[in-house]
CSV table of C-alpha atoms in Angstrom, one decimal:
chain,number,residue,atom,x,y,z
A,176,UNK,CA,-30.9,44.7,68.9
A,177,UNK,CA,-31.9,48.0,67.4
A,178,UNK,CA,-30.4,49.0,64.1
A,179,UNK,CA,-31.1,52.6,63.0
A,180,UNK,CA,-30.7,53.7,59.3
A,181,UNK,CA,-30.2,57.5,59.5
A,182,UNK,CA,-29.5,60.3,57.1
A,183,UNK,CA,-29.8,64.0,57.0
A,184,UNK,CA,-30.5,64.0,53.3
A,185,UNK,CA,-33.0,62.1,51.1
A,186,UNK,CA,-32.0,60.0,48.1
A,187,UNK,CA,-29.2,58.1,49.8
A,188,UNK,CA,-30.9,54.7,49.5
A,189,UNK,CA,-31.9,54.7,53.2
A,190,UNK,CA,-35.1,52.6,52.7
A,191,UNK,CA,-33.3,50.3,50.3
A,192,UNK,CA,-30.7,49.5,53.0
A,193,UNK,CA,-33.4,49.1,55.7
A,194,UNK,CA,-35.6,46.7,53.7
A,195,UNK,CA,-32.7,44.6,52.3
A,196,UNK,CA,-31.1,44.3,55.7
A,197,UNK,CA,-34.3,43.4,57.4
A,198,UNK,CA,-35.0,40.7,54.8
A,199,UNK,CA,-31.5,39.3,55.3
A,200,UNK,CA,-31.9,39.2,59.1
A,201,UNK,CA,-35.3,37.5,58.7
A,202,UNK,CA,-33.6,34.5,57.2
A,203,UNK,CA,-32.3,33.6,60.7
A,204,UNK,CA,-34.1,35.8,63.3
A,205,UNK,CA,-37.4,37.4,64.2
A,206,UNK,CA,-37.2,41.0,62.8
A,207,UNK,CA,-39.4,44.1,62.9
A,208,UNK,CA,-39.0,46.9,60.4
A,209,UNK,CA,-40.1,50.2,62.1
A,210,UNK,CA,-41.0,52.8,59.5
A,211,UNK,CA,-40.5,56.2,61.1
A,212,UNK,CA,-40.6,58.1,57.8
A,213,UNK,CA,-44.0,59.8,56.9
A,214,UNK,CA,-43.2,58.9,53.3
A,215,UNK,CA,-43.9,55.2,54.1
A,216,UNK,CA,-41.9,53.4,51.4
A,217,UNK,CA,-40.7,50.8,53.9
A,218,UNK,CA,-44.3,50.1,54.9
A,219,UNK,CA,-45.3,49.8,51.2
A,220,UNK,CA,-42.5,47.3,50.7
A,221,UNK,CA,-43.8,45.2,53.6
A,222,UNK,CA,-47.3,45.3,52.3
A,223,UNK,CA,-46.2,44.1,48.8
A,224,UNK,CA,-44.0,41.4,50.4
A,225,UNK,CA,-46.8,40.0,52.5
A,226,UNK,CA,-49.3,40.1,49.6
A,227,UNK,CA,-47.0,38.8,46.8
A,228,UNK,CA,-44.6,36.5,48.7
A,229,UNK,CA,-46.3,35.0,51.8
A,230,UNK,CA,-43.9,32.1,51.8
A,231,UNK,CA,-40.8,34.4,52.2
A,232,UNK,CA,-39.3,34.9,55.7
A,233,UNK,CA,-41.6,37.3,57.6
A,234,UNK,CA,-40.6,40.9,58.1
A,235,UNK,CA,-43.0,42.4,60.7
A,236,UNK,CA,-43.7,46.1,60.1
A,237,UNK,CA,-45.1,49.0,62.2
A,238,UNK,CA,-45.3,52.8,61.7
A,239,UNK,CA,-44.3,55.1,64.5
A,240,UNK,CA,-43.5,58.9,64.4
A,241,UNK,CA,-42.2,61.7,66.6
A,242,UNK,CA,-40.5,60.5,69.9
A,243,UNK,CA,-40.0,56.8,69.3
A,244,UNK,CA,-37.6,56.1,72.2
A,245,UNK,CA,-40.2,54.5,74.5
A,246,UNK,CA,-41.7,52.6,71.6
A,247,UNK,CA,-38.3,51.1,70.8
A,248,UNK,CA,-37.6,50.3,74.4
A,249,UNK,CA,-40.9,48.3,74.5
A,250,UNK,CA,-40.5,46.5,71.2
A,251,UNK,CA,-36.9,45.4,71.8
A,252,UNK,CA,-38.2,42.8,74.2
A,253,UNK,CA,-40.5,41.4,71.6
A,254,UNK,CA,-38.2,41.1,68.6
A,255,UNK,CA,-34.6,39.8,68.3
A,256,UNK,CA,-33.9,42.7,65.8
A,257,UNK,CA,-35.5,46.0,65.0
A,258,UNK,CA,-34.5,47.9,61.9
A,259,UNK,CA,-35.6,51.6,62.0
A,260,UNK,CA,-36.1,53.5,58.8
A,261,UNK,CA,-35.9,57.2,59.9
A,262,UNK,CA,-36.8,60.3,57.8
A,263,UNK,CA,-34.1,61.6,55.4
A,264,UNK,CA,-33.5,64.7,57.4
A,265,UNK,CA,-32.6,65.8,61.0
A,266,UNK,CA,-35.7,64.7,62.8
A,267,UNK,CA,-37.0,63.9,66.3
A,268,UNK,CA,-37.5,60.3,65.0
A,269,UNK,CA,-33.8,60.0,64.2
A,270,UNK,CA,-32.5,61.7,67.3
A,271,UNK,CA,-34.7,59.7,69.8
A,272,UNK,CA,-34.0,56.4,68.0
A,273,UNK,CA,-30.3,57.2,68.3
A,274,UNK,CA,-30.6,57.3,72.1
A,275,UNK,CA,-31.5,53.6,72.3
A,276,UNK,CA,-30.0,52.1,69.1
A,277,UNK,CA,-27.3,49.5,69.3
A,278,UNK,CA,-26.1,50.2,65.8
A,279,UNK,CA,-26.5,53.3,63.6
A,280,UNK,CA,-25.8,53.1,59.9
A,281,UNK,CA,-25.3,56.5,58.1
A,282,UNK,CA,-25.8,56.0,54.3
A,283,UNK,CA,-24.4,58.7,52.0
A,284,UNK,CA,-24.0,59.0,48.3
A,285,UNK,CA,-20.4,59.8,47.2
A,286,UNK,CA,-21.5,63.3,46.1
A,287,UNK,CA,-20.5,66.6,47.7
A,288,UNK,CA,-24.1,67.5,48.6
A,289,UNK,CA,-24.4,64.3,50.7
A,290,UNK,CA,-20.9,64.6,52.2
A,291,UNK,CA,-21.7,68.2,53.3
A,292,UNK,CA,-24.2,66.7,55.8
A,293,UNK,CA,-21.6,64.5,57.5
A,294,UNK,CA,-20.2,67.2,59.9
A,295,UNK,CA,-23.7,67.9,61.3
A,296,UNK,CA,-24.4,64.1,61.6
A,297,UNK,CA,-21.1,63.7,63.4
A,298,UNK,CA,-22.2,66.4,66.0
A,299,UNK,CA,-25.5,64.7,66.5
A,300,UNK,CA,-23.8,61.4,67.1
A,301,UNK,CA,-21.4,62.9,69.6
A,302,UNK,CA,-24.4,64.4,71.5
A,303,UNK,CA,-26.3,61.1,71.5
A,304,UNK,CA,-23.2,59.2,72.8
A,305,UNK,CA,-23.4,61.1,76.0
A,306,UNK,CA,-26.6,59.2,76.7
A,307,UNK,CA,-26.0,56.1,74.7
A,308,UNK,CA,-22.2,55.6,74.9
A,309,UNK,CA,-22.2,52.0,73.7
A,310,UNK,CA,-23.8,52.7,70.3
A,311,UNK,CA,-21.8,51.5,67.3
A,312,UNK,CA,-21.7,53.9,64.3
A,313,UNK,CA,-21.0,53.0,60.7
A,314,UNK,CA,-20.9,55.2,57.6
A,315,UNK,CA,-22.0,53.5,54.4
A,316,UNK,CA,-21.4,54.7,50.8
A,317,UNK,CA,-24.5,54.1,48.7
A,318,UNK,CA,-25.7,54.8,45.1
A,319,UNK,CA,-22.1,54.6,43.9
A,320,UNK,CA,-21.4,54.5,40.2
A,321,UNK,CA,-20.7,51.0,38.7
A,322,UNK,CA,-18.3,52.6,36.2
A,323,UNK,CA,-14.8,51.7,37.4
A,324,UNK,CA,-13.5,54.9,35.9
A,325,UNK,CA,-15.5,57.1,38.3
A,326,UNK,CA,-13.5,57.7,41.4
A,327,UNK,CA,-16.2,59.4,43.6
A,328,UNK,CA,-16.4,56.5,46.1
A,329,UNK,CA,-12.6,56.7,46.7
A,330,UNK,CA,-12.8,60.4,47.2
A,331,UNK,CA,-15.7,60.1,49.5
A,332,UNK,CA,-13.9,57.5,51.6
A,333,UNK,CA,-11.0,60.0,52.0
A,334,UNK,CA,-13.6,62.6,53.2
A,335,UNK,CA,-15.0,60.3,55.8
A,336,UNK,CA,-11.5,59.8,57.3
A,337,UNK,CA,-11.8,63.3,58.7
A,338,UNK,CA,-14.7,62.1,60.9
A,339,UNK,CA,-13.5,59.3,63.2
A,340,UNK,CA,-16.9,59.2,64.9
A,341,UNK,CA,-18.4,57.7,61.7
A,342,UNK,CA,-16.0,54.9,60.6
A,343,UNK,CA,-16.8,53.9,57.0
A,344,UNK,CA,-17.7,50.3,56.2
A,345,UNK,CA,-15.6,48.6,53.5
A,346,UNK,CA,-18.7,47.5,51.4
A,347,UNK,CA,-20.0,50.0,48.9
A,348,UNK,CA,-23.7,49.8,47.7
A,349,UNK,CA,-23.8,50.6,44.0
A,350,UNK,CA,-26.6,52.3,42.0
A,351,UNK,CA,-28.2,49.2,40.4
A,352,UNK,CA,-31.7,49.0,38.9
A,353,UNK,CA,-32.3,45.6,40.6
A,354,UNK,CA,-32.6,47.4,43.9
A,355,UNK,CA,-35.4,49.6,42.6
A,356,UNK,CA,-37.1,46.7,40.9
A,357,UNK,CA,-37.1,44.5,44.0
A,358,UNK,CA,-38.3,47.4,46.2
A,359,UNK,CA,-41.5,47.7,44.3
A,360,UNK,CA,-42.1,43.9,44.6
A,361,UNK,CA,-41.5,43.6,48.3
A,362,UNK,CA,-38.3,41.5,47.8
A,363,UNK,CA,-34.7,41.8,48.8
A,364,UNK,CA,-31.9,41.4,46.2
A,365,UNK,CA,-30.8,38.3,48.1
A,366,UNK,CA,-34.1,36.7,47.1
A,367,UNK,CA,-34.2,37.7,43.5
A,368,UNK,CA,-34.5,35.0,40.8
A,369,UNK,CA,-32.7,37.4,38.4
A,370,UNK,CA,-29.4,35.8,37.4
A,371,UNK,CA,-27.8,38.8,35.7
A,372,UNK,CA,-24.4,40.0,36.7
A,373,UNK,CA,-25.8,43.1,38.3
A,374,UNK,CA,-28.2,41.1,40.4
A,375,UNK,CA,-25.5,38.8,41.6
A,376,UNK,CA,-23.3,41.8,42.6
A,377,UNK,CA,-26.2,43.4,44.4
A,378,UNK,CA,-26.7,40.2,46.4
A,379,UNK,CA,-23.0,40.1,47.2
A,380,UNK,CA,-23.2,43.8,48.5
A,381,UNK,CA,-26.0,43.0,50.9
A,382,UNK,CA,-24.4,39.8,52.1
A,383,UNK,CA,-21.1,41.7,52.7
A,384,UNK,CA,-23.0,44.5,54.5
A,385,UNK,CA,-24.6,41.9,56.8
A,386,UNK,CA,-21.3,40.2,57.5
A,387,UNK,CA,-19.4,43.4,58.1
A,388,UNK,CA,-22.0,44.6,60.6
A,389,UNK,CA,-22.7,41.4,62.5
A,390,UNK,CA,-19.5,39.5,61.9
A,391,UNK,CA,-21.1,36.7,60.0
A,392,UNK,CA,-23.4,35.7,62.8
């Protein structure tokens, strides 16, 4: 199964979602993280993980750029799951991966600048579905404020309702320091030894994301 994490704008937590989801999948299945972003944050996470935590579930990692459709077609027979971290912009990597992906997750911050990219993403999705009609698309709100008084996430959810081609997941990924700390270490938040409330909530977010996408399998 190929899971593409795609966004037309940087800063939406795309690599955070890709690495944490890959680590969660690795607890049960053989997984490959394909880094298609020339700013290789996902690769750096994999290197740190292999170096610092060799006993953790293995997340295989490769870098591929430009047209990656044939590469994904080849690799899908070798790995149960492939998570693709594409560039944070409209790119050939994103478009060609979308042609063969089983699932596409569109992360977006609940800010107007991020939401302004959704109409263009919706058009790209509609084009790709002509070739890959079975692909499942999900929108995902990320980097949301943990302040309960801030209503941006609710307003963003209302915005997404105008784009039925990108159904929004119920889970919201919040802006938490624990995500950034674990990225630099090569860990997922589901693996952290941090027992703070924020760490526990981050773990719950990734667990909920996994269950919502895969139905708890």
